[in-house]
Short mmCIF file of N, CA, C and O in Angstrom, two decimals:
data_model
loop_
_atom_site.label_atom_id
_atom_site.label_comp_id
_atom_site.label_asym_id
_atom_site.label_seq_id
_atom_site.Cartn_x
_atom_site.Cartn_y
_atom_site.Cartn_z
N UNK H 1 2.52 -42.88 21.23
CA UNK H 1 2.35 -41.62 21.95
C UNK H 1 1.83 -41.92 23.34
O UNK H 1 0.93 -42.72 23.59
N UNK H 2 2.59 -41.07 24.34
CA UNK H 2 1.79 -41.38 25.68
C UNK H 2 1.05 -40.15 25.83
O UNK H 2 1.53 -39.05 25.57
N UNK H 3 -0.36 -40.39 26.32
CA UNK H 3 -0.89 -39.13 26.46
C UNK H 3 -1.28 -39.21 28.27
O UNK H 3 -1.41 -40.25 28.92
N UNK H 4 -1.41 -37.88 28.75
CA UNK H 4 -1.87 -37.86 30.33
C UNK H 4 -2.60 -36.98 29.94
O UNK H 4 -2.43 -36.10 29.09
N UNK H 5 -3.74 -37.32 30.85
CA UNK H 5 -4.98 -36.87 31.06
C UNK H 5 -5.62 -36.60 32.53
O UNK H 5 -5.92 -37.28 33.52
N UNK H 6 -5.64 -35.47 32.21
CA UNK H 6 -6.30 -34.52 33.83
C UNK H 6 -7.20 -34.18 34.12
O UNK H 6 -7.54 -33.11 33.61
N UNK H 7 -8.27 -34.92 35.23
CA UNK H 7 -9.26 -34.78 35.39
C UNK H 7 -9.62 -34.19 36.64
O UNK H 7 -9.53 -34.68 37.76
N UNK H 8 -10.21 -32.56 36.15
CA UNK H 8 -9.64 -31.65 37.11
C UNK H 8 -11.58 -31.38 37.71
O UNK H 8 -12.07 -30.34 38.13
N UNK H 9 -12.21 -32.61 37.54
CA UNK H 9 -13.72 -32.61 38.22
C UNK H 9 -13.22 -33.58 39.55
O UNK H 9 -12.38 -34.46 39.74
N UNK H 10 -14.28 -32.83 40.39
CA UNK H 10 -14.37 -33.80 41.75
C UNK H 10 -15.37 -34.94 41.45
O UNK H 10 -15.46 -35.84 42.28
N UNK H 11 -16.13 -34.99 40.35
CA UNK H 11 -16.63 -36.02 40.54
C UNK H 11 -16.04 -37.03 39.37
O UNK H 11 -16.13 -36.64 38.20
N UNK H 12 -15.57 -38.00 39.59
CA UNK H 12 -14.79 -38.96 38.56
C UNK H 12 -15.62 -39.78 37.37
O UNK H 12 -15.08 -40.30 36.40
N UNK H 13 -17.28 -39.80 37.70
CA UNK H 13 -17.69 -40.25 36.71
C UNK H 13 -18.41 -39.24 36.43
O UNK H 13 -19.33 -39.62 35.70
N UNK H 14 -18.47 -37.94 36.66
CA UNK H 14 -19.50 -37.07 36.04
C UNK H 14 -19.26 -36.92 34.55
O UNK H 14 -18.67 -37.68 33.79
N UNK H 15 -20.04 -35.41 34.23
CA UNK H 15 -20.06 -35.31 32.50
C UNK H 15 -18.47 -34.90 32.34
O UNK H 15 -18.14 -35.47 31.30
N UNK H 16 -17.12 -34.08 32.95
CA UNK H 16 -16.63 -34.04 32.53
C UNK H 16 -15.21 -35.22 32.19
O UNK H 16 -14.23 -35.26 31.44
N UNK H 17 -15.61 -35.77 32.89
CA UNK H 17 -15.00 -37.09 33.21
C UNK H 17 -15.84 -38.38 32.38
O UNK H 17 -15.38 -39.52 32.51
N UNK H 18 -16.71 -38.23 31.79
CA UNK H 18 -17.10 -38.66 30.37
C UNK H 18 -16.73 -38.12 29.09
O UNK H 18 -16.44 -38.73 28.06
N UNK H 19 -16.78 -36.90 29.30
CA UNK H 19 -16.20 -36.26 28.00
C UNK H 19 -14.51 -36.60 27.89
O UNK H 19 -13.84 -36.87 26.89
N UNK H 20 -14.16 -36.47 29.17
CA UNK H 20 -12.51 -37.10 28.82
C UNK H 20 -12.15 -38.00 28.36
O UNK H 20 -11.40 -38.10 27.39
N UNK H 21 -12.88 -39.30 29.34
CA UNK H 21 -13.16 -40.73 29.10
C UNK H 21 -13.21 -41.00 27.17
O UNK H 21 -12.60 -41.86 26.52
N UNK H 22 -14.04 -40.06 26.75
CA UNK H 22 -14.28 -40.27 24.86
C UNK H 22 -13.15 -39.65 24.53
O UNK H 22 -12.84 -40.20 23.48
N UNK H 23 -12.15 -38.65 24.82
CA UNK H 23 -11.19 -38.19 24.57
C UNK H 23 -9.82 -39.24 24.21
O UNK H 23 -9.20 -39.61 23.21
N UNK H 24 -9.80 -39.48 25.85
CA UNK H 24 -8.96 -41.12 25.78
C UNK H 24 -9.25 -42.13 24.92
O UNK H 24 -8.35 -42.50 24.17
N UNK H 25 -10.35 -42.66 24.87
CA UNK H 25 -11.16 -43.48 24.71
C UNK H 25 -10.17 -43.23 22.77
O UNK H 25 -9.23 -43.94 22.43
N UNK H 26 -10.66 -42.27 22.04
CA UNK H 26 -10.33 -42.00 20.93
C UNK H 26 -8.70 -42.18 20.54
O UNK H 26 -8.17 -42.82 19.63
N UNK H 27 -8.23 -41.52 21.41
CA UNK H 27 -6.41 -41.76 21.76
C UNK H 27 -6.09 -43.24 21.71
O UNK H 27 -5.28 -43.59 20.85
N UNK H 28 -6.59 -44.14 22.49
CA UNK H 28 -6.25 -45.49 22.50
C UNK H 28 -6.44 -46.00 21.22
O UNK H 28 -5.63 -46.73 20.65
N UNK H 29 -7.79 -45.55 20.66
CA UNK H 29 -8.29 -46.25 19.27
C UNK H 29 -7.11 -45.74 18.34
O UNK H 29 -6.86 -46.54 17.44
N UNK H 30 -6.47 -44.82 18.34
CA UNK H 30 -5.52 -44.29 17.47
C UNK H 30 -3.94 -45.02 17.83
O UNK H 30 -3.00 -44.64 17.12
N UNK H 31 -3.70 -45.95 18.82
CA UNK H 31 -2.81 -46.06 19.27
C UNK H 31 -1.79 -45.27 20.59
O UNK H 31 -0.62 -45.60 20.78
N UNK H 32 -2.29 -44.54 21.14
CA UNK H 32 -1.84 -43.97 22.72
C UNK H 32 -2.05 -44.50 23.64
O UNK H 32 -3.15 -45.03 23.71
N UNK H 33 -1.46 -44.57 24.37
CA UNK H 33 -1.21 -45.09 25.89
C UNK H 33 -1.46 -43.86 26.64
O UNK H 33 -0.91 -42.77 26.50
N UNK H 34 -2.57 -44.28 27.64
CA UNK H 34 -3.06 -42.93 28.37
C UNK H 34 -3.06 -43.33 29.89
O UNK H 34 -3.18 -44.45 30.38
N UNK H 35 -2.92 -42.36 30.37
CA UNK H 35 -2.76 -42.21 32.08
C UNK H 35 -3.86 -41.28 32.61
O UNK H 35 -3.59 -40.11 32.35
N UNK H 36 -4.81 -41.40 33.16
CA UNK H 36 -5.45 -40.77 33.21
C UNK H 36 -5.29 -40.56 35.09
O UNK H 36 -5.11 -41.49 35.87
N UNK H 37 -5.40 -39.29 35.40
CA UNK H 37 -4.96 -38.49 36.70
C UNK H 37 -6.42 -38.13 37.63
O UNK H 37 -7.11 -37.75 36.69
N UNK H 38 -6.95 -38.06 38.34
CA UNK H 38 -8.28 -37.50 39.10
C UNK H 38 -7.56 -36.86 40.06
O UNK H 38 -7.03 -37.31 41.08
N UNK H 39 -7.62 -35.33 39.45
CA UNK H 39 -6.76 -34.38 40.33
C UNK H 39 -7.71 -34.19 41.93
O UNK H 39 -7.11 -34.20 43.01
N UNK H 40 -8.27 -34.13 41.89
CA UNK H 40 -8.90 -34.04 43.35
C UNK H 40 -8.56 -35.05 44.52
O UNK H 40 -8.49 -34.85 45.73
N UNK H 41 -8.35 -36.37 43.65
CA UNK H 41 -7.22 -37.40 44.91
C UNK H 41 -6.24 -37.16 44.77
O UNK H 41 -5.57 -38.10 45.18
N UNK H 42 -5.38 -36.03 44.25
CA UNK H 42 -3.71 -35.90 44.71
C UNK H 42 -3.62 -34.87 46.18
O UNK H 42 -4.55 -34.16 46.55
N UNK H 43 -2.55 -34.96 46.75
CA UNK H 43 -2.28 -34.55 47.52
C UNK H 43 -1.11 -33.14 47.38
O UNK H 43 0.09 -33.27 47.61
N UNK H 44 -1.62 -32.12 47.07
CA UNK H 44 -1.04 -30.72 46.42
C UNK H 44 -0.96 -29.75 47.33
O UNK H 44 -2.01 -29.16 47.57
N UNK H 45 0.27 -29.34 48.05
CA UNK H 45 -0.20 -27.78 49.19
C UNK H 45 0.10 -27.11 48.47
O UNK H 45 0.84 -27.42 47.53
N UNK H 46 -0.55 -25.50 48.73
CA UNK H 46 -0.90 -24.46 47.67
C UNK H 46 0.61 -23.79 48.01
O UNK H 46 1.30 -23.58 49.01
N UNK H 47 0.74 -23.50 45.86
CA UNK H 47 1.90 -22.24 46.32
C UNK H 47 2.21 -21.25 47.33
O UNK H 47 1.45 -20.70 48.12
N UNK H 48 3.26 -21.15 47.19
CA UNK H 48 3.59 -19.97 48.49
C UNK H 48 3.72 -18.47 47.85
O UNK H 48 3.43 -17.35 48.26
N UNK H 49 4.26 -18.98 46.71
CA UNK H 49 4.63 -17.85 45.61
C UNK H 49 6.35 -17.27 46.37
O UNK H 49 6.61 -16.07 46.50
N UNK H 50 7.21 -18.23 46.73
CA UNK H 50 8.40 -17.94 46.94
C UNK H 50 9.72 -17.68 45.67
O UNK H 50 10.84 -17.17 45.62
N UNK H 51 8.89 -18.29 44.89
CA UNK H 51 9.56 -18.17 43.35
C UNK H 51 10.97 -18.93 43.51
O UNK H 51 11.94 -18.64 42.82
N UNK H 52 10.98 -19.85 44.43
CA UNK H 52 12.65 -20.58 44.80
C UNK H 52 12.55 -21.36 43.38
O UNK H 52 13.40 -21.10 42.53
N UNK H 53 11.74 -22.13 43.14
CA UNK H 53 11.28 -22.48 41.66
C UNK H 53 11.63 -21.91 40.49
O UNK H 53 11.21 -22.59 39.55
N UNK H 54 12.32 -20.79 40.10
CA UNK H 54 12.69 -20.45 38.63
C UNK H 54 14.30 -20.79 38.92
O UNK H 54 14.98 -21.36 38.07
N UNK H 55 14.67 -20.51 39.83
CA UNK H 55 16.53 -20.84 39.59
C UNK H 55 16.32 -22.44 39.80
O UNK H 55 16.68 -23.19 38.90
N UNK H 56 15.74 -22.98 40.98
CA UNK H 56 16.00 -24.48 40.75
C UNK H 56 15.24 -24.77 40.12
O UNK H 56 14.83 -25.64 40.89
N UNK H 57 14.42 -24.86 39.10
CA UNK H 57 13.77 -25.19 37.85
C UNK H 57 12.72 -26.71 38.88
O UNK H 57 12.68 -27.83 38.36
N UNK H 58 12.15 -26.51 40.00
CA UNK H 58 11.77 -27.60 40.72
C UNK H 58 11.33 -26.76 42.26
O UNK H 58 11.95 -26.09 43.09
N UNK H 59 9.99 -27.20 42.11
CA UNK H 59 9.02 -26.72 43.63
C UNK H 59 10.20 -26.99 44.49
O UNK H 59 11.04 -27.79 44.07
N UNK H 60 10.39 -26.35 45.80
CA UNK H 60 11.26 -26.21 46.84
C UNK H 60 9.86 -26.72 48.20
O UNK H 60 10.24 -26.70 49.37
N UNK H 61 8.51 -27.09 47.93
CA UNK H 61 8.06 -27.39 49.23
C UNK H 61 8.49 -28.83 49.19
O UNK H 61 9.14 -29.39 48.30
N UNK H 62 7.86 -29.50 50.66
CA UNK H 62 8.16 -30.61 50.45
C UNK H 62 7.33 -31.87 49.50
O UNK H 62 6.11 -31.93 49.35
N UNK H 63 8.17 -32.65 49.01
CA UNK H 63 7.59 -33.75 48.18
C UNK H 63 6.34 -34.06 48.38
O UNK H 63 6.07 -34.76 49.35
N UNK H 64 5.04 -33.49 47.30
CA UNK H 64 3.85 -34.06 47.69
C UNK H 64 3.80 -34.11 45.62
O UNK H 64 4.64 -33.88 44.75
N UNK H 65 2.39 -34.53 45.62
CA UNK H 65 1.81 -35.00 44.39
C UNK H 65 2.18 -34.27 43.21
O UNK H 65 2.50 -34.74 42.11
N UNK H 66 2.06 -32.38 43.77
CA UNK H 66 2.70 -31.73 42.62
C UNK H 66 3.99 -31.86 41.71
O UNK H 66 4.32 -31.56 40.56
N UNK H 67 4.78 -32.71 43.24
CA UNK H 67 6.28 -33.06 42.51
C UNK H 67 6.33 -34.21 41.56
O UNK H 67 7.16 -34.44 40.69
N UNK H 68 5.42 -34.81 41.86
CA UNK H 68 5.48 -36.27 40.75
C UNK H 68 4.74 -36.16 39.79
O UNK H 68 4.86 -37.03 38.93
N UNK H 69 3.47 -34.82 39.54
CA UNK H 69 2.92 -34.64 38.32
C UNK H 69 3.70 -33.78 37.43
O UNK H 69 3.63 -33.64 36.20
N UNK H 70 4.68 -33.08 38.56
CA UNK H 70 5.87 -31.82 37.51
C UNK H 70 6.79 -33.31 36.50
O UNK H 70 6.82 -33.20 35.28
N UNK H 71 7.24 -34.16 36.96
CA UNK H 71 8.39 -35.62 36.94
C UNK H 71 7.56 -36.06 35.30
O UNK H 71 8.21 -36.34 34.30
N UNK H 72 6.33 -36.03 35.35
CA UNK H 72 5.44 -37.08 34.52
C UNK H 72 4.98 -35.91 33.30
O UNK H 72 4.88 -36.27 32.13
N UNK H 73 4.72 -34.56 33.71
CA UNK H 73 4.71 -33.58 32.24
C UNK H 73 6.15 -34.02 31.09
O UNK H 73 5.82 -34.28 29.93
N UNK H 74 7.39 -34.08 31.38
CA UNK H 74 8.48 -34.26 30.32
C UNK H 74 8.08 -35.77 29.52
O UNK H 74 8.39 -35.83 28.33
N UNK H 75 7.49 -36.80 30.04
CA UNK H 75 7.77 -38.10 29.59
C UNK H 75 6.28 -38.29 29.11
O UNK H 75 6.02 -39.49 29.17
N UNK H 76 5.30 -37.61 28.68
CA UNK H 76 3.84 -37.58 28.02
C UNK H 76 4.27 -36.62 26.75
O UNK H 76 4.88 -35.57 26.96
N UNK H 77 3.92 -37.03 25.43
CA UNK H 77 3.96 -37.19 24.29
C UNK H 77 2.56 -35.55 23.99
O UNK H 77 2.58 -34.75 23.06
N UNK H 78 1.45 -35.62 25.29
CA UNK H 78 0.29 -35.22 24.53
C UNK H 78 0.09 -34.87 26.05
O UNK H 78 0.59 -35.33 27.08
N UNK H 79 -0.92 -33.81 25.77
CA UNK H 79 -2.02 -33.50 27.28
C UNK H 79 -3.36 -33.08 27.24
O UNK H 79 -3.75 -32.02 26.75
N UNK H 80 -4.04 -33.91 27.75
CA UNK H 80 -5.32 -33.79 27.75
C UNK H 80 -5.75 -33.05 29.41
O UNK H 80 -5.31 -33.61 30.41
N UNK H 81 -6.56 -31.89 29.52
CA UNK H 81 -7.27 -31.24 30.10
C UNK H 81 -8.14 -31.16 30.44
O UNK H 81 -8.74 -30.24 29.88
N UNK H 82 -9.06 -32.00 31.65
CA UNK H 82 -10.60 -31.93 31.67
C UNK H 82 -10.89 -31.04 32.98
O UNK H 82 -10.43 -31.39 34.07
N UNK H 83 -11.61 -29.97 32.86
CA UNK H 83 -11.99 -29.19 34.01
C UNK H 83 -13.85 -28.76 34.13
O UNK H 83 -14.59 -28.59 33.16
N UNK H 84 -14.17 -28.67 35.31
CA UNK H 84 -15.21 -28.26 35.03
C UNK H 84 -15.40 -26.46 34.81
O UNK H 84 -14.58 -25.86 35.49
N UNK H 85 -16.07 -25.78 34.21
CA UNK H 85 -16.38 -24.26 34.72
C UNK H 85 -16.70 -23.58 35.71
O UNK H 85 -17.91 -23.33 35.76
N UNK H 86 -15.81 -23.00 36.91
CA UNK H 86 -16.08 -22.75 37.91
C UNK H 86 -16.35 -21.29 37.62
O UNK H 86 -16.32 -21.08 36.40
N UNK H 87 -16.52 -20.53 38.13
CA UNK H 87 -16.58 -19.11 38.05
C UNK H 87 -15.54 -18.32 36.89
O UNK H 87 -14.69 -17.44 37.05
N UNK H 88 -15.93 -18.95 35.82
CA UNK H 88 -15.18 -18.55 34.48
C UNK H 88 -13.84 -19.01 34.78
O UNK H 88 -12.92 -18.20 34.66
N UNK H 89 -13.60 -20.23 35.16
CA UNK H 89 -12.13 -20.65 35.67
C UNK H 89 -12.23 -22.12 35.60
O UNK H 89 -13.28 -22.70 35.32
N UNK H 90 -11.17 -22.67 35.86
CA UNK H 90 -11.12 -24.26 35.92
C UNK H 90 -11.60 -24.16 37.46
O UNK H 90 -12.05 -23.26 38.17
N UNK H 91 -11.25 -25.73 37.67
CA UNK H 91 -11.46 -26.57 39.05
C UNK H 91 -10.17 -25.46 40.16
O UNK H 91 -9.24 -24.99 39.51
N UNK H 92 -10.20 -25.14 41.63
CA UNK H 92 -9.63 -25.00 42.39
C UNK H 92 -8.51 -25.95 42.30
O UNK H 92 -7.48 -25.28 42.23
N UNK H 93 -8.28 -27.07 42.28
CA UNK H 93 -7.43 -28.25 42.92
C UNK H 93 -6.35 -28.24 41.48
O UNK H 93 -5.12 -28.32 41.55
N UNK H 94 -7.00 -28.13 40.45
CA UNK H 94 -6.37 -27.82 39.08
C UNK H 94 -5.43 -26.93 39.38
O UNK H 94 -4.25 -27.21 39.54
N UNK H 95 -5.97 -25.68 39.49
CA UNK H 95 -5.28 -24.18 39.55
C UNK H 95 -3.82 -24.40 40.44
O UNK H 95 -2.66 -24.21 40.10
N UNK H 96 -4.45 -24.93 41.78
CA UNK H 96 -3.75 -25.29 42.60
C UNK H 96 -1.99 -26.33 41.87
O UNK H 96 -0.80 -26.07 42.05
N UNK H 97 -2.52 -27.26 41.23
CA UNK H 97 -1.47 -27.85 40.60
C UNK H 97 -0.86 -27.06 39.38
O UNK H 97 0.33 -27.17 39.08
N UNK H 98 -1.47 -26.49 38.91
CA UNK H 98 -0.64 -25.74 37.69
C UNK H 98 0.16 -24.34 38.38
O UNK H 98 0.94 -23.59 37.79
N UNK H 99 -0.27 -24.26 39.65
CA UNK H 99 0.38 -23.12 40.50
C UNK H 99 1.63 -23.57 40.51
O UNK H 99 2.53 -22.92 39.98
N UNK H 100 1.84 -24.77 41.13
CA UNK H 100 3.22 -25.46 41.57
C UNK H 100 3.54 -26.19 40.86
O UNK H 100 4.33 -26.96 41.40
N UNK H 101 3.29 -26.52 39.45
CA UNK H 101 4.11 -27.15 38.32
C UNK H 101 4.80 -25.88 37.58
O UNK H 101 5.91 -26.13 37.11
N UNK H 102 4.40 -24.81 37.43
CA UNK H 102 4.79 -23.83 36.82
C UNK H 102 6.24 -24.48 36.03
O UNK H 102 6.39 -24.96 34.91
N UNK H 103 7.14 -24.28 37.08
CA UNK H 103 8.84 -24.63 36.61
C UNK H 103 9.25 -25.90 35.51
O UNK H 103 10.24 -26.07 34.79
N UNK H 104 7.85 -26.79 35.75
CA UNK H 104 7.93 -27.83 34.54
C UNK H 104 7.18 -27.61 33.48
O UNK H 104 7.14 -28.51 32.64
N UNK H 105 6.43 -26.44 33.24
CA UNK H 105 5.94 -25.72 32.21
C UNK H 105 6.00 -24.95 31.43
O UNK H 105 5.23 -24.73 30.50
N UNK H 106 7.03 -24.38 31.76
CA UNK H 106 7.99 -22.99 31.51
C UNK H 106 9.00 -22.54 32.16
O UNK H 106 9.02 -22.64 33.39
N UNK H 107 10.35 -21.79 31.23
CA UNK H 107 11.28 -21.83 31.95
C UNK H 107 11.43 -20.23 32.05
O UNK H 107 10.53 -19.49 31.64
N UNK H 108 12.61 -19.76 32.60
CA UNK H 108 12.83 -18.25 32.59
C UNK H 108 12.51 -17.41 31.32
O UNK H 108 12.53 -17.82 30.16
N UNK H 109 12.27 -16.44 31.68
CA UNK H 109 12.11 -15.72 30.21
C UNK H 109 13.11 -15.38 29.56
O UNK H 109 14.03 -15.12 30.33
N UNK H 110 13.41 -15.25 28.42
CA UNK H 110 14.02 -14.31 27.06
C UNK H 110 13.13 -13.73 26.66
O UNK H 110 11.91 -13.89 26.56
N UNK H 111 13.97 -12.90 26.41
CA UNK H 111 13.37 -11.34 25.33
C UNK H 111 12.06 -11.20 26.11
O UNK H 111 11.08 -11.18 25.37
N UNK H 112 11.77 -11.09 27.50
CA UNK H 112 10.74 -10.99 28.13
C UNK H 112 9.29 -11.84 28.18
O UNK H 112 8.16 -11.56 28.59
N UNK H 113 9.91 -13.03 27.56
CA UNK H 113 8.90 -14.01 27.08
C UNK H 113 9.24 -15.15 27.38
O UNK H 113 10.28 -15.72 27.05
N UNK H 114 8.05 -15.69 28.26
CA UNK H 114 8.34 -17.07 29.23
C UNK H 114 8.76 -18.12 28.01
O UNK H 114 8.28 -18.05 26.88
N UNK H 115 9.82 -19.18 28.46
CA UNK H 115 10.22 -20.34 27.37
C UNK H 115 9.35 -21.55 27.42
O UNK H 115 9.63 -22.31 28.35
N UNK H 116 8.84 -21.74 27.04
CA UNK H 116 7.86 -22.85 26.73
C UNK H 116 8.84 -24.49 26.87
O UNK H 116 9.82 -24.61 26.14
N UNK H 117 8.56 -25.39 27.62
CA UNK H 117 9.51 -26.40 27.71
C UNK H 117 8.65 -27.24 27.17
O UNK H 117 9.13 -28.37 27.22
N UNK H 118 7.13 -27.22 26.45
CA UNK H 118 6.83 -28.45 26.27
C UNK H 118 6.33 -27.71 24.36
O UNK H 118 5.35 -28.22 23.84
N UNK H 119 6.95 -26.80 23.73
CA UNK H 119 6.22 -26.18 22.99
C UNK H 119 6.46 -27.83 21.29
O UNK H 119 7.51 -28.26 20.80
N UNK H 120 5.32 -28.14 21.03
CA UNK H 120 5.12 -29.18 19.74
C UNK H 120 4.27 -29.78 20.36
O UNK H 120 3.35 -30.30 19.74
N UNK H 121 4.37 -29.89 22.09
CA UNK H 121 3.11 -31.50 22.33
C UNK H 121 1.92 -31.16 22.24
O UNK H 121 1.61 -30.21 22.96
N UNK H 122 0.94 -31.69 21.46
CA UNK H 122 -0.43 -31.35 21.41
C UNK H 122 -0.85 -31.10 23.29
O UNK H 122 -0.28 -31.24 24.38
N UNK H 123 -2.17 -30.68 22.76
CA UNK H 123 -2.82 -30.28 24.17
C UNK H 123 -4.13 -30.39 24.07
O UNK H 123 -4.46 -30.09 22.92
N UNK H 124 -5.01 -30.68 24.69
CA UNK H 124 -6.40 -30.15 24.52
C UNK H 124 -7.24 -30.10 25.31
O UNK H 124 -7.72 -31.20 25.56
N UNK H 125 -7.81 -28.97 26.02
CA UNK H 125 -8.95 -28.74 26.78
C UNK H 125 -10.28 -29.13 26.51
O UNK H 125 -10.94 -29.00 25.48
N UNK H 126 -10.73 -29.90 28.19
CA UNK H 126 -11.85 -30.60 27.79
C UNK H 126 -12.83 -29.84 28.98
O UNK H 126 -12.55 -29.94 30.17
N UNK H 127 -14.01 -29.06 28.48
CA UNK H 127 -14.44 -28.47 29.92
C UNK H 127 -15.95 -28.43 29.54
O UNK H 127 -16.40 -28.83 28.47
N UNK H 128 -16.54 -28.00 30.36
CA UNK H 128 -18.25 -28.27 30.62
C UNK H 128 -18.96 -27.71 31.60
O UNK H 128 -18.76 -28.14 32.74
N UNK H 129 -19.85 -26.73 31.43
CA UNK H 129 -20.29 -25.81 32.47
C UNK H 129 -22.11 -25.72 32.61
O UNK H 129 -22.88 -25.79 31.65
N UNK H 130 -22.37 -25.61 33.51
CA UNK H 130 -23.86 -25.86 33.74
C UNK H 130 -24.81 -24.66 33.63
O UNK H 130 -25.96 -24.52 33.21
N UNK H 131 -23.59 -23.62 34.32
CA UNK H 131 -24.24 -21.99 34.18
C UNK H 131 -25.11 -21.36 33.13
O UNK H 131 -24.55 -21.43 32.03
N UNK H 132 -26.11 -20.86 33.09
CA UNK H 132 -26.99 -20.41 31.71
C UNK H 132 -26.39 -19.03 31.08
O UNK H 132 -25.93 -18.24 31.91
N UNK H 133 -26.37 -18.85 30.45
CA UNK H 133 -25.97 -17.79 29.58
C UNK H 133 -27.39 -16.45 29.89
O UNK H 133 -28.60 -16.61 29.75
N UNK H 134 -26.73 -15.38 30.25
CA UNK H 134 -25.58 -14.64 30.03
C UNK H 134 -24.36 -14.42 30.91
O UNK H 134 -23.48 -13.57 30.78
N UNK H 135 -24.54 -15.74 32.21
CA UNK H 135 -23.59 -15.57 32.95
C UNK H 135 -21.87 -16.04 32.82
O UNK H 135 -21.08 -15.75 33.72
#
């Protein structure tokens, strides 16, 4: 199994980037081959929201990082998710990439319901927030 792993903290050795680290860490012990990503060094410009992306099934800006992380979702077996808790949300830079992968995540809808292009591969969110409760 290849698994990719997204590490959607700016800081690469913080807690959530430990908690991934044991994530992987566990994957390998099981036999996976992991890639692990530190989304904050890719180079991603923010959607436009032109939607040229659902007929060509492929971002229309020019070639930056989003295009080679859309290339690398089909050929990973598994996906691992590490974000920190931002304002009840993932990381900015995250958002930002799942803005403009969209088209390699899902395809047009039927029966009014987006098609899932990766629907069997495991997934799993890894996240960690500092905020005290009740916020």
């Amino acid at each position: 199994m290849d698994l990719l792993a997204l590490n959607g903290s700016p800081k690469t050795d913080g807690t959530v980037a430990a908690l991934l680290d044991e994530v992987t860490r566990a994957a390998k012990e099981g036999g996976a081959r992991t890639e692990r990503v530190d989304v904050y060094g890719l180079q991603v410009a923010p959607c436009i929201g032109c939607m040229a992306c659902r007929p060509d099934k492929e971002c229309v800006l020019e070639e930056d990082d989003a295009h080679v992380m859309a290339r690398k979702l089909p050929e990973c077996d598994g996906l691992v998710v590490a974000t920190p808790t931002y304002w009840a949300n993932m990381s900015s830079p995250l958002k930002a990439l799942f803005d403009r992968i969209v088209p390699a995540i899902m395809g047009e809808c039927d029966k009014g319901l987006p098609v899932p292009r990766h629907q069997g591969k495991p997934a799993v969110i890894v996240t960690a927030c500092t905020t005290p409760w009740p916020f």
